[in-house]
Short mmCIF file of C-alpha atoms in Angstrom, two decimals:
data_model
loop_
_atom_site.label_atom_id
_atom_site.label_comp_id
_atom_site.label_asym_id
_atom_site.label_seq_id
_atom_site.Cartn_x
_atom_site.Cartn_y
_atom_site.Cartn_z
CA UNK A 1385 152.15 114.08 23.81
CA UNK A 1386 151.11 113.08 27.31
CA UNK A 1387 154.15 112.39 28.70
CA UNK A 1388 155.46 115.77 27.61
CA UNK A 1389 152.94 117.66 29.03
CA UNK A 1390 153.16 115.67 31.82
CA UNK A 1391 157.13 116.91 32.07
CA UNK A 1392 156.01 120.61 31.86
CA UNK A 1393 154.14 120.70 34.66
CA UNK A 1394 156.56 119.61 36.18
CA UNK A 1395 159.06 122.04 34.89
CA UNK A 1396 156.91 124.93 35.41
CA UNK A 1397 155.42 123.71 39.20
CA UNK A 1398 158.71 125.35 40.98
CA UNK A 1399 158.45 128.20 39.19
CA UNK A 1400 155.08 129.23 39.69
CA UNK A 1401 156.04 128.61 43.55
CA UNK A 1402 158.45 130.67 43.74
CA UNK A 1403 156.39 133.42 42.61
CA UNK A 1404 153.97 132.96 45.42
CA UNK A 1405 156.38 133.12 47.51
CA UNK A 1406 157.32 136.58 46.40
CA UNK A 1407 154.59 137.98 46.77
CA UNK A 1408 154.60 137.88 50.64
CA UNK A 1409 155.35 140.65 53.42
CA UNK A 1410 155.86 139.96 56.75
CA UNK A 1411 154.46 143.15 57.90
CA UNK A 1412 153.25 144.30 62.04
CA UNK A 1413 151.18 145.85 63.39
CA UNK A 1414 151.18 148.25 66.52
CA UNK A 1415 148.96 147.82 69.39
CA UNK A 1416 147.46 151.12 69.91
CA UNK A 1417 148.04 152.84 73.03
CA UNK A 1418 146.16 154.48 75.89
CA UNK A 1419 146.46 158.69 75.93
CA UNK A 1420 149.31 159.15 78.36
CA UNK A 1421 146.95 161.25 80.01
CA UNK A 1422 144.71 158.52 81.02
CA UNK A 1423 143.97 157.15 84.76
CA UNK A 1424 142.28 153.85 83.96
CA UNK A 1425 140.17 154.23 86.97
CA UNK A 1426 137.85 151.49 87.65
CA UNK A 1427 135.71 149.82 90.32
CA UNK A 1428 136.71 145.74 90.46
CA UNK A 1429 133.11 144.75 90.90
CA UNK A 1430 129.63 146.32 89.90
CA UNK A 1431 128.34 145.12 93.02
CA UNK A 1432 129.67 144.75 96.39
CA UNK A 1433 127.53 143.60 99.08
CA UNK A 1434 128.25 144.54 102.60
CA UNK A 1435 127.50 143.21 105.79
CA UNK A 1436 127.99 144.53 109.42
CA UNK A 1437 127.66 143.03 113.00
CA UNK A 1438 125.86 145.34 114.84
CA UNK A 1439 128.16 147.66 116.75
CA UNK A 1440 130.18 148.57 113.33
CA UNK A 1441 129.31 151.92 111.95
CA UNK A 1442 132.03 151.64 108.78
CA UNK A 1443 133.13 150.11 105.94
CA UNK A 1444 135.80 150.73 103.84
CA UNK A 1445 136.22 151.32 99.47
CA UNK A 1446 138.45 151.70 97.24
CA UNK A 1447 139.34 152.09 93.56
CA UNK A 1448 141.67 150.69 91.06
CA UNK A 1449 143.63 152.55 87.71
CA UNK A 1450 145.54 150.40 85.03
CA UNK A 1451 148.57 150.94 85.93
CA UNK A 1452 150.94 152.67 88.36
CA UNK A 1453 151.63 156.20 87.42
CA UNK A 1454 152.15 159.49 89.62
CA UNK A 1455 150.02 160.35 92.37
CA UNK A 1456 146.87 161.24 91.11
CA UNK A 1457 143.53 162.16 92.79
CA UNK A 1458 139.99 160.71 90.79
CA UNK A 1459 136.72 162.68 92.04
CA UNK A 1460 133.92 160.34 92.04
CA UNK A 1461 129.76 161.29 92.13
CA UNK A 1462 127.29 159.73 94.40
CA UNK A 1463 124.28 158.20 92.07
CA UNK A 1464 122.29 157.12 95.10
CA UNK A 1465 122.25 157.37 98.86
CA UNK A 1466 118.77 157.66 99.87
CA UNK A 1467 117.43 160.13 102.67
CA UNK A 1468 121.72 160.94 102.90
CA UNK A 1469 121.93 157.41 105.01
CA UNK A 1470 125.64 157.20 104.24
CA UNK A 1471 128.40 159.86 104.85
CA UNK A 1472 131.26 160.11 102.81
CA UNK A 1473 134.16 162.44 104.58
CA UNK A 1474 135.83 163.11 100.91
CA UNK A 1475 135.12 163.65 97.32
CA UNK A 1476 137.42 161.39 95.82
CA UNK A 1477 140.21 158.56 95.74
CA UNK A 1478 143.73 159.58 95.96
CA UNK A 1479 146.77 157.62 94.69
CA UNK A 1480 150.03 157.54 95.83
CA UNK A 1481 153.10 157.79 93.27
CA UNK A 1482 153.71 153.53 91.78
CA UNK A 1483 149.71 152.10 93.51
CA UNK A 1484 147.50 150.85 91.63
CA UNK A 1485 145.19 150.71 94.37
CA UNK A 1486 143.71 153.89 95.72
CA UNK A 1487 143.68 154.70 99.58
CA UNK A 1488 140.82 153.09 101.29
CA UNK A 1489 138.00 156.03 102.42
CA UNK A 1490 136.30 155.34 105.41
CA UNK A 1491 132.25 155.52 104.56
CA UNK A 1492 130.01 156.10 107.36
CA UNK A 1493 126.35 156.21 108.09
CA UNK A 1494 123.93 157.68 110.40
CA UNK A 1495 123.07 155.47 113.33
CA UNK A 1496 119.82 157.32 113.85
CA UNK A 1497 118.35 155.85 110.68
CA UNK A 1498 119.98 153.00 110.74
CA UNK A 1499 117.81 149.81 111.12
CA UNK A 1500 118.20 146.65 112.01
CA UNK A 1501 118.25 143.80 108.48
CA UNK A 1502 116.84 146.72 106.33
CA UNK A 1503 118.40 146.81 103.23
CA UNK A 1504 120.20 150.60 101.70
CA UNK A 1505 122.67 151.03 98.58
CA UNK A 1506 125.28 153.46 98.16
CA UNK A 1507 126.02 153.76 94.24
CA UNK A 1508 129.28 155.77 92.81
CA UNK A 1509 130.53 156.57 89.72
CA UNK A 1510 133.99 157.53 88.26
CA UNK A 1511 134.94 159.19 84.78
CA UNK A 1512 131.31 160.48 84.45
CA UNK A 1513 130.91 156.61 83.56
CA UNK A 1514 133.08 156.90 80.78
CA UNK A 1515 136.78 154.74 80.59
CA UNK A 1516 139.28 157.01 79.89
CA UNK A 1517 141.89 153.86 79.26
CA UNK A 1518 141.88 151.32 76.69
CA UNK A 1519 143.34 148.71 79.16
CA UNK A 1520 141.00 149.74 82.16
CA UNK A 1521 139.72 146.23 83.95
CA UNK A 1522 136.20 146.59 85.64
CA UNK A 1523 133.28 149.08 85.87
CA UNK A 1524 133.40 153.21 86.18
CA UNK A 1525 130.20 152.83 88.31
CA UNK A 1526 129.52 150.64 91.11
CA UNK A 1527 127.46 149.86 94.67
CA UNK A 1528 127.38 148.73 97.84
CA UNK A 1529 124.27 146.69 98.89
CA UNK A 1530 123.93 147.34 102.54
CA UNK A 1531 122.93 145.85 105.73
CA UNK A 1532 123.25 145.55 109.23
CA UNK A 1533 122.86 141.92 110.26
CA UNK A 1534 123.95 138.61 112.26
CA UNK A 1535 125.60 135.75 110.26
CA UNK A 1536 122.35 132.91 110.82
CA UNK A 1537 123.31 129.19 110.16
CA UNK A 1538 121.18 126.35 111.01
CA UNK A 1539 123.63 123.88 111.02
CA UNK A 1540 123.51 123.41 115.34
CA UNK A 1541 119.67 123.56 115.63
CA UNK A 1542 117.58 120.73 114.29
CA UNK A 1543 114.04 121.82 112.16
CA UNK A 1544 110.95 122.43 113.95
CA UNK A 1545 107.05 121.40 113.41
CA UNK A 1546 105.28 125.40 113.41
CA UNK A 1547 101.88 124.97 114.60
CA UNK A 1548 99.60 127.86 113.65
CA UNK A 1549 96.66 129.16 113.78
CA UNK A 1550 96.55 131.79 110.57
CA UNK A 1551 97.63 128.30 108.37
CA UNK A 1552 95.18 125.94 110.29
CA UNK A 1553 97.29 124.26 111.62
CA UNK A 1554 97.68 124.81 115.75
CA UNK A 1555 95.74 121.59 116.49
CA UNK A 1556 97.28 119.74 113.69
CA UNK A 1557 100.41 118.12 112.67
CA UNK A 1558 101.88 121.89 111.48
CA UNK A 1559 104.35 122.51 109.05
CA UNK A 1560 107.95 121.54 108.96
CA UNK A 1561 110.46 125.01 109.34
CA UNK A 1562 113.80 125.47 109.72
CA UNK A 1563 115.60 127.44 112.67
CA UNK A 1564 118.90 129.33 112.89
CA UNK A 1565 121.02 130.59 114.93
CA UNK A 1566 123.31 133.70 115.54
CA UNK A 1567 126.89 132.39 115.23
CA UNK A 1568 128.33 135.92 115.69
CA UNK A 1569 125.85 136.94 118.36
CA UNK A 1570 127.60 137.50 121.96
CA UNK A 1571 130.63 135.69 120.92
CA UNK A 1572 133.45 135.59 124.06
CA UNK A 1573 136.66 136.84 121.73
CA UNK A 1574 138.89 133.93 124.03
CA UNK A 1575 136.68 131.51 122.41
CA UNK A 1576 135.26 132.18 119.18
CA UNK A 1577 133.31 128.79 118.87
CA UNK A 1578 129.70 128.97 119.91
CA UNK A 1579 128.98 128.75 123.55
CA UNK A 1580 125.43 127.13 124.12
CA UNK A 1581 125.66 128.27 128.24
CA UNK A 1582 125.51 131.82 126.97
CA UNK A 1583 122.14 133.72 125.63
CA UNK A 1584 121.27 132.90 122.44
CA UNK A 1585 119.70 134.51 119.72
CA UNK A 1586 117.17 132.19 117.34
CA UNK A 1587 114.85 132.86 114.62
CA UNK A 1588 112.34 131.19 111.85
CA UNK A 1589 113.36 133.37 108.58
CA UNK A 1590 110.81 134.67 106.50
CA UNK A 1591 107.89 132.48 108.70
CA UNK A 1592 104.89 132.80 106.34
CA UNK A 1593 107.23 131.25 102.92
CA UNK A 1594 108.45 128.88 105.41
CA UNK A 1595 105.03 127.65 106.60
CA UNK A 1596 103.26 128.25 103.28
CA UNK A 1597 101.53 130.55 102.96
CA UNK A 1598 103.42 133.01 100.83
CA UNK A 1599 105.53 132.10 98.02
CA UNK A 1600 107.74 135.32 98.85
CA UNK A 1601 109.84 135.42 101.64
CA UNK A 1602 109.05 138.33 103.41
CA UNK A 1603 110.81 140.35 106.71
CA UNK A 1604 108.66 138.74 108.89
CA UNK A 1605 111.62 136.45 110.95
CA UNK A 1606 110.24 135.60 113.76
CA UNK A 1607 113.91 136.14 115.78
CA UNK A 1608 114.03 136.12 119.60
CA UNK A 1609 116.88 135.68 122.54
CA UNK A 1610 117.19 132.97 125.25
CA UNK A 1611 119.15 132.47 128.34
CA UNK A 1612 121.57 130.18 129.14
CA UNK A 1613 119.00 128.04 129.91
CA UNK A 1614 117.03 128.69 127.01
CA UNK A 1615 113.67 130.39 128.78
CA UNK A 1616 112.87 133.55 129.14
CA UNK A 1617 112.67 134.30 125.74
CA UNK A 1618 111.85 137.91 124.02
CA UNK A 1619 112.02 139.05 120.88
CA UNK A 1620 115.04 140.77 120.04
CA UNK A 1621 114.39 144.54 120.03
CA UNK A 1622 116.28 148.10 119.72
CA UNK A 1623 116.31 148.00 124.15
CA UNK A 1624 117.74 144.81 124.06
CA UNK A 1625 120.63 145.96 121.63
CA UNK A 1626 121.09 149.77 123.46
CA UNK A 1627 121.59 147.43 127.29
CA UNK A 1628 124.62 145.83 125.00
CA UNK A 1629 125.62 149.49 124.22
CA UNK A 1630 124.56 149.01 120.55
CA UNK A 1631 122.73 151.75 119.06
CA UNK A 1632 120.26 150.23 116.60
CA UNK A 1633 116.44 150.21 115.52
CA UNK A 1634 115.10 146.81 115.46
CA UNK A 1635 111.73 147.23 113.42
CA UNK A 1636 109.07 144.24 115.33
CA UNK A 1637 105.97 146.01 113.80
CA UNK A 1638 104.93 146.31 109.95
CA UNK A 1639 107.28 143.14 108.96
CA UNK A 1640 106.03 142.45 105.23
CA UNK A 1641 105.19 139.05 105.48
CA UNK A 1642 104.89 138.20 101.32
CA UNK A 1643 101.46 138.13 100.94
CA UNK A 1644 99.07 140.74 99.95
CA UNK A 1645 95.04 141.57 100.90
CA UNK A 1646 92.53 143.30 98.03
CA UNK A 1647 90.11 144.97 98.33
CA UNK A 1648 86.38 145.77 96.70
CA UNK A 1649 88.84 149.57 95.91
CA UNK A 1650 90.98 147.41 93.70
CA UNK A 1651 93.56 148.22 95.93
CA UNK A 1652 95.67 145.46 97.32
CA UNK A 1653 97.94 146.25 100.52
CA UNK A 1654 100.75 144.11 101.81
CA UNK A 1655 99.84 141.77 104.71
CA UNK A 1656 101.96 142.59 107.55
CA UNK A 1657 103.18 140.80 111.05
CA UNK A 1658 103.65 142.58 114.65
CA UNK A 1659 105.40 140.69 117.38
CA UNK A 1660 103.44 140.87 120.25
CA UNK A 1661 105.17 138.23 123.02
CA UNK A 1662 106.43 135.12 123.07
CA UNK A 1663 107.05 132.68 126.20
CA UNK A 1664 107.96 128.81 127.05
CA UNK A 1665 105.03 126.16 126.46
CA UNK A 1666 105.29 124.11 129.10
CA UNK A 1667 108.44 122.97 130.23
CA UNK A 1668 111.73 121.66 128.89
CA UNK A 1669 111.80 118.10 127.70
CA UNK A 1670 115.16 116.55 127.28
CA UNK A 1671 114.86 114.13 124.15
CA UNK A 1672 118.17 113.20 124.20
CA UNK A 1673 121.46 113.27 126.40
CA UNK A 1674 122.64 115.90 123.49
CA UNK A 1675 119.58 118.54 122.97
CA UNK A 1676 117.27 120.62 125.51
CA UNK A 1677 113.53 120.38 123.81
CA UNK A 1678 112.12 124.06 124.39
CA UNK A 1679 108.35 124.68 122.84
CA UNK A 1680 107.68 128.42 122.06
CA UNK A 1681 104.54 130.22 122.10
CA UNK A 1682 104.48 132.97 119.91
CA UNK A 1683 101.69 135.94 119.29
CA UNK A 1684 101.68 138.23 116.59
CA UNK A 1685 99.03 140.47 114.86
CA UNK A 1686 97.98 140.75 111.16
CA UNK A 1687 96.45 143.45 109.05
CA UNK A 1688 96.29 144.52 105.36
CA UNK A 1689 98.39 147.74 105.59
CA UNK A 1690 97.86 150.77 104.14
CA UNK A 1691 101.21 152.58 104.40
CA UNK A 1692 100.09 156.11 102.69
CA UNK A 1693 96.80 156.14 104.46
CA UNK A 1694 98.67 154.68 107.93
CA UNK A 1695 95.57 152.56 108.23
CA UNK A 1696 95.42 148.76 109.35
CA UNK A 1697 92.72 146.51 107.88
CA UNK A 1698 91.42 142.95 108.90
CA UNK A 1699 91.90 140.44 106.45
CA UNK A 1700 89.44 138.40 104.93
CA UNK A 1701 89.08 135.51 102.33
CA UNK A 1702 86.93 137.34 99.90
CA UNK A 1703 88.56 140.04 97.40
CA UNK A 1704 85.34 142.20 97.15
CA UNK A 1705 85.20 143.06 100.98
CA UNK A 1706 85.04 146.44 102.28
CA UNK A 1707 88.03 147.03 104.13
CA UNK A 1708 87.93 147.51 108.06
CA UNK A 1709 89.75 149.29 110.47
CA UNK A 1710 91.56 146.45 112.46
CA UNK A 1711 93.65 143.46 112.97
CA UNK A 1712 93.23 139.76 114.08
CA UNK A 1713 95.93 138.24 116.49
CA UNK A 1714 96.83 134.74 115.94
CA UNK A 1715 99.75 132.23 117.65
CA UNK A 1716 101.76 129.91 116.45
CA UNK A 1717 104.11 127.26 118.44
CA UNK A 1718 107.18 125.62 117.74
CA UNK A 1719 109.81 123.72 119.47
CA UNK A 1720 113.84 124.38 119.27
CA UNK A 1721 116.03 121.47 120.29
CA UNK A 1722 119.00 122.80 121.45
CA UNK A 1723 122.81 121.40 121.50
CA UNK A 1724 123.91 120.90 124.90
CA UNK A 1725 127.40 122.81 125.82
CA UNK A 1726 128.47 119.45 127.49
CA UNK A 1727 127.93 117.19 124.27
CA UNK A 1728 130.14 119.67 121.92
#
């Protein structure tokens, strides 16, 4: 009785197989498609930053659809442009018949309220931030993070030892800081690479984080320009810009420096720097056949600042002082060693 059983199953396995097989469709399925009507318009990024050399007053955007098609205008809608800073000469992007990529437009801004490393966004939107397309890459709203500024690199300055007086430390052993330099700043077009017999521009960025006594880095770059020589320094300023035909503020007063003053009010007020001068300490030491050793003296007020009131207060060490009308100057020194045009 086994074995015959065993012989059915074996009789009846195909069977049962076939059946399965039977019961099988090879069926498809569309892809749904996009509404002929659609544009697909789209921004490639959600943010993109932009940077200028003083002297530029443009940049250029554009906008992207999902595929080519017949020419086709897309409005698009400002979300934000602040006080009107930028100036857009049309109200949307225009395609040509077969691009995917719309024509660039030209954005401008006003040079009178233009300043010098502050920060302004121009936001956009397309679609009424709706896609229109189900293939449609990227973002219907986007912006443009904006600022006028040098390109800084420390990589042909050595650090410096910042002596100051506000940390305690002008009589000491000071703290350790890095300086930069302008790579883009009077650059001869015949030869790009820096030129170290020309003036050049310097800074410590963000001085109180780098000396530590913030832990936010602040505006307050201590930034200045040098002759050929490297004396004769002064801080770089909106005159110094307009006598290179460049029409720019440069804010030296009010730099945020990261740290904050309160008050017995319970009001606490941003600690800000103002430039006041800077010269040569001493003279120039030569360490090395390959550096000039330059020691800056630098001079700067602070104050607890009361921007709505447009009052300046002293600082002090206790939180449950009554504020007073004033500031207290303090300097700080520092020395640049800098690369000698004859050992590039």
């Amino acid at each position: 009785m086994k074995l015959n059983k065993f012989f059915f199953g074996l009789l009846m396995t195909p069977a049962v197989m076939m059946v399965g097989c039977s019961d099988y469709e090879d069926t498809e399925v569309a892809s749904p498609e996009a509404n002929a009507d659609a544009i697909g318009a789209y921004f490639e990024k959600n943010s993109n930053p932009v940077k200028l050399l003083p002297g530029k007053t443009s940049f250029n955007i554009t906008l992207k659809r999902a595929s080519a098609g017949d020419a086709v205008n897309v409005p698009f809608k400002v979300v934000e442009n602040k006080n009107d800073f930028f100036e857009l000469p049309v109200t949307q992007f225009v395609f040509e018949a077969g691009k995917q990529s719309s024509a660039p437009i030209a954005v401008s801004f006003n040079i009178g309220n233009a300043v010098f490393q502050k920060n302004d966004t121009l936001s956009l939107q397309v679609l009424d931030g709706v896609k229109d397309h189900l293939y449609a890459a990227g973002y219907t709203d986007t912006m443009y993070p904006f600022v006028i500024d040098y390109t800084w690199k420390s990589d042909s300055l050595a650090s410096t030892m910042v002596k100051d007086e506000y940390a305690n430390t002008f009589t000491g052993e000071g703290t350790l800081a890095t300086v930069e330099i302008a790579k883009d700043f009077e650059v001869v077009k015949t030869n790009p690479s820096p030129d170290y017999t020309k003036n050049s521009l310097v800074r410590i960025p963000s001085f109180f984080a780098t000396i530590g006594k913030s832990k936010v880095a602040g505006e307050d770059h201590i930034q200045f320009v040098v002759d050929k020589d490297h004396k004769n320094p002064q801080f770089l300023s909106t005159g110094y810009l307009a006598s290179k035909e460049i029409s720019l503020t440069v804010n030296k007063t009010e730099l945020e420096t990261g740290m904050t003053q309160k008050f017995a009010e319970k009001k606490e007020y941003p600690i800000c720097m103002d430039l006041v001068s800077i010269v040569v300490d001493g003279p120039a030491t030569t360490a090395a056949a390959t550096t000039d050793n330059v020691t800056y003296l630098v001079t700067y007020n602070l104050y607890a600042f009361d921007e709505k009131a447009d009052k300046k207060y002293q600082l002090s060490t206790e939180d449950d002082t009554v504020p007073v009308e004033g500031n207290t100057q303090y300097k700080a020194k520092f020395e640049v060693k800098f690369v000698k045009a004859s050992a590039e």
